[in-house]
Tab-separated table of N, CA and C in Angstrom:
chain	number	residue	atom	x	y	z
A	11	UNK	N	17.751	-21.572	-13.752
A	11	UNK	CA	16.638	-21.470	-12.822
A	11	UNK	C	16.913	-20.221	-12.136
A	12	UNK	N	15.650	-19.428	-11.640
A	12	UNK	CA	15.732	-18.164	-11.089
A	12	UNK	C	16.320	-18.300	-9.634
A	13	UNK	N	16.989	-17.112	-9.285
A	13	UNK	CA	17.463	-17.182	-7.848
A	13	UNK	C	16.391	-17.249	-6.732
A	14	UNK	N	16.367	-18.153	-5.769
A	14	UNK	CA	15.333	-18.088	-4.215
A	14	UNK	C	15.545	-16.605	-4.123
A	15	UNK	N	14.769	-16.139	-3.102
A	15	UNK	CA	14.626	-14.613	-2.622
A	15	UNK	C	14.957	-15.464	-1.286
A	16	UNK	N	15.748	-14.538	-0.611
A	16	UNK	CA	16.041	-14.416	0.951
A	16	UNK	C	15.650	-13.951	1.827
A	17	UNK	N	15.150	-14.158	2.928
A	17	UNK	CA	14.694	-14.005	4.222
A	17	UNK	C	15.794	-12.121	4.644
A	18	UNK	N	14.632	-11.251	4.810
A	18	UNK	CA	15.584	-10.050	4.883
A	18	UNK	C	14.616	-9.043	5.829
A	19	UNK	N	14.722	-8.336	6.965
A	19	UNK	CA	14.231	-6.966	7.377
A	19	UNK	C	14.352	-5.942	6.122
A	20	UNK	N	13.073	-5.253	6.537
A	20	UNK	CA	13.429	-3.653	6.036
A	20	UNK	C	12.987	-2.685	7.249
A	21	UNK	N	13.410	-2.045	7.739
A	21	UNK	CA	13.055	-1.153	8.653
A	21	UNK	C	12.127	0.122	8.018
A	22	UNK	N	10.853	0.509	8.564
A	22	UNK	CA	10.473	1.659	7.640
A	22	UNK	C	10.475	2.669	8.423
A	23	UNK	N	11.005	3.673	7.383
A	23	UNK	CA	11.214	5.225	8.273
A	23	UNK	C	9.625	5.661	8.392
A	24	UNK	N	9.154	6.247	9.299
A	24	UNK	CA	7.711	6.444	9.511
A	24	UNK	C	7.742	7.807	9.288
A	25	UNK	N	8.760	8.399	9.504
A	25	UNK	CA	8.971	10.130	9.373
A	25	UNK	C	9.040	10.551	7.786
A	26	UNK	N	9.097	9.646	6.963
A	26	UNK	CA	9.655	9.645	5.617
A	26	UNK	C	8.422	10.873	5.479
A	27	UNK	N	8.630	11.575	3.740
A	27	UNK	CA	7.749	12.400	3.944
A	27	UNK	C	6.759	11.944	2.284
A	28	UNK	N	7.652	10.843	2.029
A	28	UNK	CA	7.320	10.622	0.247
A	28	UNK	C	7.404	8.899	0.117
A	29	UNK	N	6.936	8.635	-0.693
A	29	UNK	CA	6.886	7.139	-1.542
A	29	UNK	C	8.253	6.789	-0.599
A	30	UNK	N	8.099	5.203	-0.445
A	30	UNK	CA	9.172	4.470	0.017
A	30	UNK	C	8.927	3.092	-0.755
A	31	UNK	N	10.115	2.594	-1.538
A	31	UNK	CA	9.567	1.089	-1.772
A	31	UNK	C	10.185	0.203	-0.923
A	32	UNK	N	9.192	-0.682	-0.562
A	32	UNK	CA	9.986	-1.769	0.926
A	32	UNK	C	10.317	-3.171	0.220
A	33	UNK	N	9.468	-3.602	-0.653
A	33	UNK	CA	9.945	-5.007	-1.362
A	33	UNK	C	9.490	-4.535	-2.928
A	34	UNK	N	10.655	-4.878	-3.592
A	34	UNK	CA	10.616	-4.857	-5.254
A	34	UNK	C	9.984	-5.930	-6.019
A	35	UNK	N	9.539	-7.375	-5.922
A	35	UNK	CA	9.651	-8.151	-6.829
A	35	UNK	C	10.952	-8.767	-6.795
A	36	UNK	N	10.419	-9.778	-7.670
A	36	UNK	CA	11.494	-10.438	-7.853
A	36	UNK	C	13.043	-9.718	-8.185
A	37	UNK	N	14.177	-10.456	-8.224
A	37	UNK	CA	14.538	-11.836	-7.439
A	37	UNK	C	14.170	-11.411	-5.997
A	38	UNK	N	13.733	-10.146	-5.108
A	38	UNK	CA	13.853	-9.864	-3.788
A	38	UNK	C	12.494	-10.577	-3.060
A	39	UNK	N	11.907	-11.108	-4.158
A	39	UNK	CA	10.578	-11.646	-3.730
A	39	UNK	C	10.361	-12.416	-5.022
A	40	UNK	N	9.323	-13.816	-4.174
A	40	UNK	CA	8.863	-14.604	-5.631
A	40	UNK	C	7.793	-13.416	-6.460
A	41	UNK	N	6.482	-13.040	-5.852
A	41	UNK	CA	5.486	-12.030	-6.778
A	41	UNK	C	5.352	-10.824	-5.745
A	42	UNK	N	5.603	-10.886	-4.629
A	42	UNK	CA	5.102	-9.732	-3.827
A	42	UNK	C	5.948	-8.219	-3.674
A	43	UNK	N	5.422	-7.458	-3.759
A	43	UNK	CA	6.148	-5.770	-3.909
A	43	UNK	C	5.339	-5.358	-2.838
A	44	UNK	N	5.835	-4.420	-1.999
A	44	UNK	CA	5.504	-3.460	-1.063
A	44	UNK	C	5.768	-2.089	-1.052
A	45	UNK	N	5.151	-0.773	-0.484
A	45	UNK	CA	5.790	0.109	-0.428
A	45	UNK	C	5.048	1.378	0.968
A	46	UNK	N	5.840	1.704	1.449
A	46	UNK	CA	5.150	3.012	2.146
A	46	UNK	C	4.861	4.132	1.420
A	47	UNK	N	3.638	4.662	1.545
A	47	UNK	CA	2.560	5.538	0.937
A	47	UNK	C	2.482	6.591	1.971
A	48	UNK	N	2.873	7.888	1.861
A	48	UNK	CA	2.458	8.946	2.777
A	48	UNK	C	2.105	9.955	2.086
A	49	UNK	N	0.547	10.116	2.157
A	49	UNK	CA	-0.500	11.469	1.410
A	49	UNK	C	-0.820	12.311	2.350
A	50	UNK	N	-0.173	13.975	2.129
A	50	UNK	CA	-0.703	14.610	2.562
A	50	UNK	C	-2.492	14.956	2.575
A	51	UNK	N	-2.497	15.916	3.493
A	51	UNK	CA	-4.037	16.258	3.065
A	51	UNK	C	-4.906	16.494	2.028
A	52	UNK	N	-5.581	15.842	1.263
A	52	UNK	CA	-6.667	15.868	0.383
A	52	UNK	C	-5.790	15.164	-1.051
A	53	UNK	N	-4.870	14.657	-0.640
A	53	UNK	CA	-3.905	14.061	-1.899
A	53	UNK	C	-4.281	12.664	-1.616
A	54	UNK	N	-4.213	11.525	-3.035
A	54	UNK	CA	-5.154	10.245	-3.483
A	54	UNK	C	-3.756	9.962	-4.254
A	55	UNK	N	-3.934	8.629	-4.420
A	55	UNK	CA	-2.843	8.125	-5.277
A	55	UNK	C	-3.018	8.091	-6.455
A	56	UNK	N	-4.066	8.124	-6.585
A	56	UNK	CA	-5.116	8.136	-8.424
A	56	UNK	C	-6.420	6.664	-8.446
A	57	UNK	N	-6.921	6.914	-9.477
A	57	UNK	CA	-7.885	5.106	-9.548
A	57	UNK	C	-6.778	4.354	-10.287
A	58	UNK	N	-6.888	3.380	-9.969
A	58	UNK	CA	-6.114	2.391	-10.705
A	58	UNK	C	-6.688	0.917	-10.566
A	59	UNK	N	-6.371	-0.147	-11.169
A	59	UNK	CA	-7.074	-1.509	-10.841
A	59	UNK	C	-5.347	-2.088	-10.317
A	60	UNK	N	-6.159	-3.260	-9.728
A	60	UNK	CA	-5.118	-4.308	-8.945
A	60	UNK	C	-4.692	-5.175	-10.383
A	61	UNK	N	-5.338	-5.253	-11.276
A	61	UNK	CA	-5.114	-6.565	-12.045
A	61	UNK	C	-5.292	-7.802	-11.797
A	62	UNK	N	-3.958	-8.273	-12.029
A	62	UNK	CA	-4.030	-9.462	-11.487
A	62	UNK	C	-3.422	-10.040	-10.165
A	63	UNK	N	-3.362	-8.812	-9.540
A	63	UNK	CA	-2.595	-8.706	-8.428
A	63	UNK	C	-4.107	-8.555	-7.562
A	64	UNK	N	-3.844	-9.146	-6.408
A	64	UNK	CA	-4.362	-8.993	-4.458
A	64	UNK	C	-3.590	-7.755	-3.800
A	65	UNK	N	-4.517	-6.778	-3.623
A	65	UNK	CA	-3.587	-5.726	-2.460
A	65	UNK	C	-4.270	-5.947	-1.129
A	66	UNK	N	-3.384	-5.553	-0.508
A	66	UNK	CA	-3.603	-5.353	0.985
A	66	UNK	C	-2.778	-3.860	1.658
A	67	UNK	N	-3.789	-2.870	2.186
A	67	UNK	CA	-3.149	-1.830	2.656
A	67	UNK	C	-3.331	-1.750	4.256
A	68	UNK	N	-2.449	-1.639	4.778
A	68	UNK	CA	-2.369	-1.741	6.185
A	68	UNK	C	-1.844	-0.169	6.667
A	69	UNK	N	-2.586	0.593	7.623
A	69	UNK	CA	-2.858	2.023	7.685
A	69	UNK	C	-1.750	1.737	8.934
A	70	UNK	N	-1.093	2.947	8.882
A	70	UNK	CA	-0.135	3.071	10.173
A	70	UNK	C	-0.470	4.738	10.845
A	71	UNK	N	-0.742	5.409	9.978
A	71	UNK	CA	-0.916	6.564	10.673
A	71	UNK	C	-2.037	7.797	9.484
A	72	UNK	N	-3.174	8.182	10.440
A	72	UNK	CA	-4.047	9.244	9.966
A	72	UNK	C	-5.084	8.913	9.286
A	73	UNK	N	-5.894	9.482	8.400
A	73	UNK	CA	-7.237	8.776	8.355
A	73	UNK	C	-7.473	9.039	6.816
A	74	UNK	N	-8.508	8.053	6.201
A	74	UNK	CA	-8.587	8.191	4.808
A	74	UNK	C	-9.637	7.271	4.244
A	75	UNK	N	-9.748	6.649	2.963
A	75	UNK	CA	-10.733	6.045	2.076
A	75	UNK	C	-10.147	5.461	1.237
A	76	UNK	N	-10.599	3.879	1.157
A	76	UNK	CA	-10.361	3.411	-0.454
A	76	UNK	C	-11.683	3.474	-0.865
A	77	UNK	N	-11.675	4.523	-2.159
A	77	UNK	CA	-12.701	4.694	-2.799
A	77	UNK	C	-13.061	3.323	-4.077
A	78	UNK	N	-13.719	2.635	-4.025
A	78	UNK	CA	-13.818	1.564	-4.915
A	78	UNK	C	-14.371	1.944	-6.345
A	79	UNK	N	-14.262	1.471	-7.417
A	79	UNK	CA	-14.954	1.359	-8.353
A	79	UNK	C	-16.817	1.374	-8.868
A	80	UNK	N	-17.035	0.448	-7.728
A	80	UNK	CA	-18.330	0.556	-7.452
A	80	UNK	C	-19.202	1.737	-7.065
A	81	UNK	N	-18.143	2.177	-6.406
A	81	UNK	CA	-19.198	3.817	-5.646
A	81	UNK	C	-18.719	3.480	-4.355
A	82	UNK	N	-18.777	2.763	-3.621
A	82	UNK	CA	-18.209	2.329	-2.849
A	82	UNK	C	-17.053	2.936	-1.586
A	83	UNK	N	-16.725	2.436	-0.093
A	83	UNK	CA	-15.868	3.321	0.449
A	83	UNK	C	-15.540	2.180	1.449
A	84	UNK	N	-14.141	1.934	1.812
A	84	UNK	CA	-13.655	1.468	2.797
A	84	UNK	C	-12.916	2.397	3.358
A	85	UNK	N	-13.445	2.630	5.000
A	85	UNK	CA	-12.640	3.365	5.625
A	85	UNK	C	-11.316	3.275	6.233
A	86	UNK	N	-10.313	4.341	6.107
A	86	UNK	CA	-9.053	3.624	6.824
A	86	UNK	C	-8.639	4.307	8.094
A	87	UNK	N	-8.232	3.994	9.156
A	87	UNK	CA	-7.668	4.553	10.030
A	87	UNK	C	-6.586	3.746	10.149
A	88	UNK	N	-5.570	4.067	11.691
A	88	UNK	CA	-4.595	3.118	12.272
A	88	UNK	C	-5.214	1.897	12.653
A	89	UNK	N	-4.096	1.036	12.388
A	89	UNK	CA	-4.166	-0.317	12.699
A	89	UNK	C	-5.289	-0.802	11.994
A	90	UNK	N	-5.710	-0.942	10.701
A	90	UNK	CA	-6.896	-1.327	10.393
A	90	UNK	C	-5.999	-1.933	9.037
A	91	UNK	N	-6.713	-2.964	8.021
A	91	UNK	CA	-6.393	-3.590	7.275
A	91	UNK	C	-7.325	-3.436	6.016
A	92	UNK	N	-7.071	-3.300	4.788
A	92	UNK	CA	-7.636	-3.397	3.517
A	92	UNK	C	-7.627	-4.011	2.993
A	93	UNK	N	-8.350	-4.945	2.360
A	93	UNK	CA	-7.659	-5.470	0.924
A	93	UNK	C	-8.818	-5.405	0.049
A	94	UNK	N	-8.337	-5.464	-1.211
A	94	UNK	CA	-8.761	-5.317	-2.721
A	94	UNK	C	-8.293	-6.567	-3.534
A	95	UNK	N	-9.162	-7.736	-3.910
A	95	UNK	CA	-9.317	-8.697	-4.624
A	95	UNK	C	-8.635	-8.169	-6.105
A	96	UNK	N	-8.336	-9.447	-6.894
A	96	UNK	CA	-7.628	-8.836	-8.175
A	96	UNK	C	-8.715	-8.053	-8.722
A	97	UNK	N	-8.563	-7.666	-10.036
A	97	UNK	CA	-9.245	-6.951	-10.700
A	97	UNK	C	-10.143	-6.013	-10.221
A	98	UNK	N	-10.092	-5.090	-9.134
A	98	UNK	CA	-10.801	-3.988	-8.424
A	98	UNK	C	-9.961	-2.414	-8.835
A	99	UNK	N	-11.066	-1.703	-9.548
A	99	UNK	CA	-10.598	-0.117	-9.422
A	99	UNK	C	-10.805	0.053	-8.348
A	100	UNK	N	-9.745	0.808	-8.024
A	100	UNK	CA	-9.783	2.050	-6.461
A	100	UNK	C	-8.877	3.006	-6.233
A	101	UNK	N	-9.029	3.569	-5.741
A	101	UNK	CA	-8.275	5.125	-5.115
A	101	UNK	C	-8.135	5.034	-3.870
A	102	UNK	N	-6.980	5.364	-2.863
A	102	UNK	CA	-6.721	5.693	-1.352
A	102	UNK	C	-6.502	7.291	-1.269
A	103	UNK	N	-7.629	7.448	-0.701
A	103	UNK	CA	-7.613	9.396	-0.336
A	103	UNK	C	-7.117	9.610	0.982
A	104	UNK	N	-6.689	10.767	1.295
A	104	UNK	CA	-6.463	11.257	2.490
A	104	UNK	C	-7.452	11.814	3.137
A	105	UNK	N	-8.529	11.790	4.066
A	105	UNK	CA	-9.344	12.612	4.041
A	105	UNK	C	-9.501	13.494	5.661
A	106	UNK	N	-8.160	13.614	5.850
A	106	UNK	CA	-8.035	14.157	7.353
A	106	UNK	C	-6.684	15.167	7.037
A	107	UNK	N	-6.454	16.053	8.371
A	107	UNK	CA	-5.635	16.955	8.131
A	107	UNK	C	-4.271	16.897	8.380
A	108	UNK	N	-4.238	15.543	8.321
A	108	UNK	CA	-2.219	15.222	8.869
A	108	UNK	C	-2.263	14.253	7.868
A	109	UNK	N	-0.888	14.168	7.709
A	109	UNK	CA	-0.610	13.024	6.837
A	109	UNK	C	-1.071	11.147	7.181
A	110	UNK	N	-1.661	10.671	5.893
A	110	UNK	CA	-1.731	9.771	5.757
A	110	UNK	C	-0.511	8.356	6.035
A	111	UNK	N	-0.290	7.880	6.360
A	111	UNK	CA	0.901	6.636	6.200
A	111	UNK	C	0.512	5.458	6.214
A	112	UNK	N	0.772	4.867	4.971
A	112	UNK	CA	0.191	3.311	5.099
A	112	UNK	C	1.099	2.446	4.242
A	113	UNK	N	1.064	1.106	4.555
A	113	UNK	CA	1.878	0.035	3.626
A	113	UNK	C	1.006	-0.826	2.762
A	114	UNK	N	1.597	-0.708	1.536
A	114	UNK	CA	0.505	-1.521	0.462
A	114	UNK	C	1.795	-2.521	0.495
A	115	UNK	N	1.001	-4.034	0.175
A	115	UNK	CA	1.410	-4.998	-0.208
A	115	UNK	C	0.755	-5.681	-1.525
A	116	UNK	N	0.969	-5.960	-2.732
A	116	UNK	CA	0.569	-6.699	-3.788
A	116	UNK	C	1.260	-8.000	-3.829
A	117	UNK	N	0.587	-9.281	-4.290
A	117	UNK	CA	1.219	-10.214	-4.823
A	117	UNK	C	0.236	-10.462	-5.922
A	118	UNK	N	0.923	-11.247	-6.825
A	118	UNK	CA	0.157	-11.977	-7.809
A	118	UNK	C	-0.941	-12.751	-7.874
A	119	UNK	N	-2.188	-12.893	-7.819
A	119	UNK	CA	-3.390	-14.060	-7.498
A	119	UNK	C	-2.740	-14.999	-7.745
């Protein structure tokens, strides 16, 4: 029988200059994974698909955009949450001259 995840707290290091894993999936969670992403000016994470997962992006600092596979874009700025349903091709890009910091959370749909 799989081990049941346990409650926990994770302190985010907002001074981070690169990717930090926050939650890594089983056995730490049931299906959820998350991380703190830091994109420098003009950087992007690269085009990818959510596949069988849904994804939420919570912007902490900076500005950017989530470019969707259909050509549309969602503007990203502090205190905004963007959602990608399963099977959605997308990319996240920093469009500002300061770092873009965001937390992503993915879970099996």
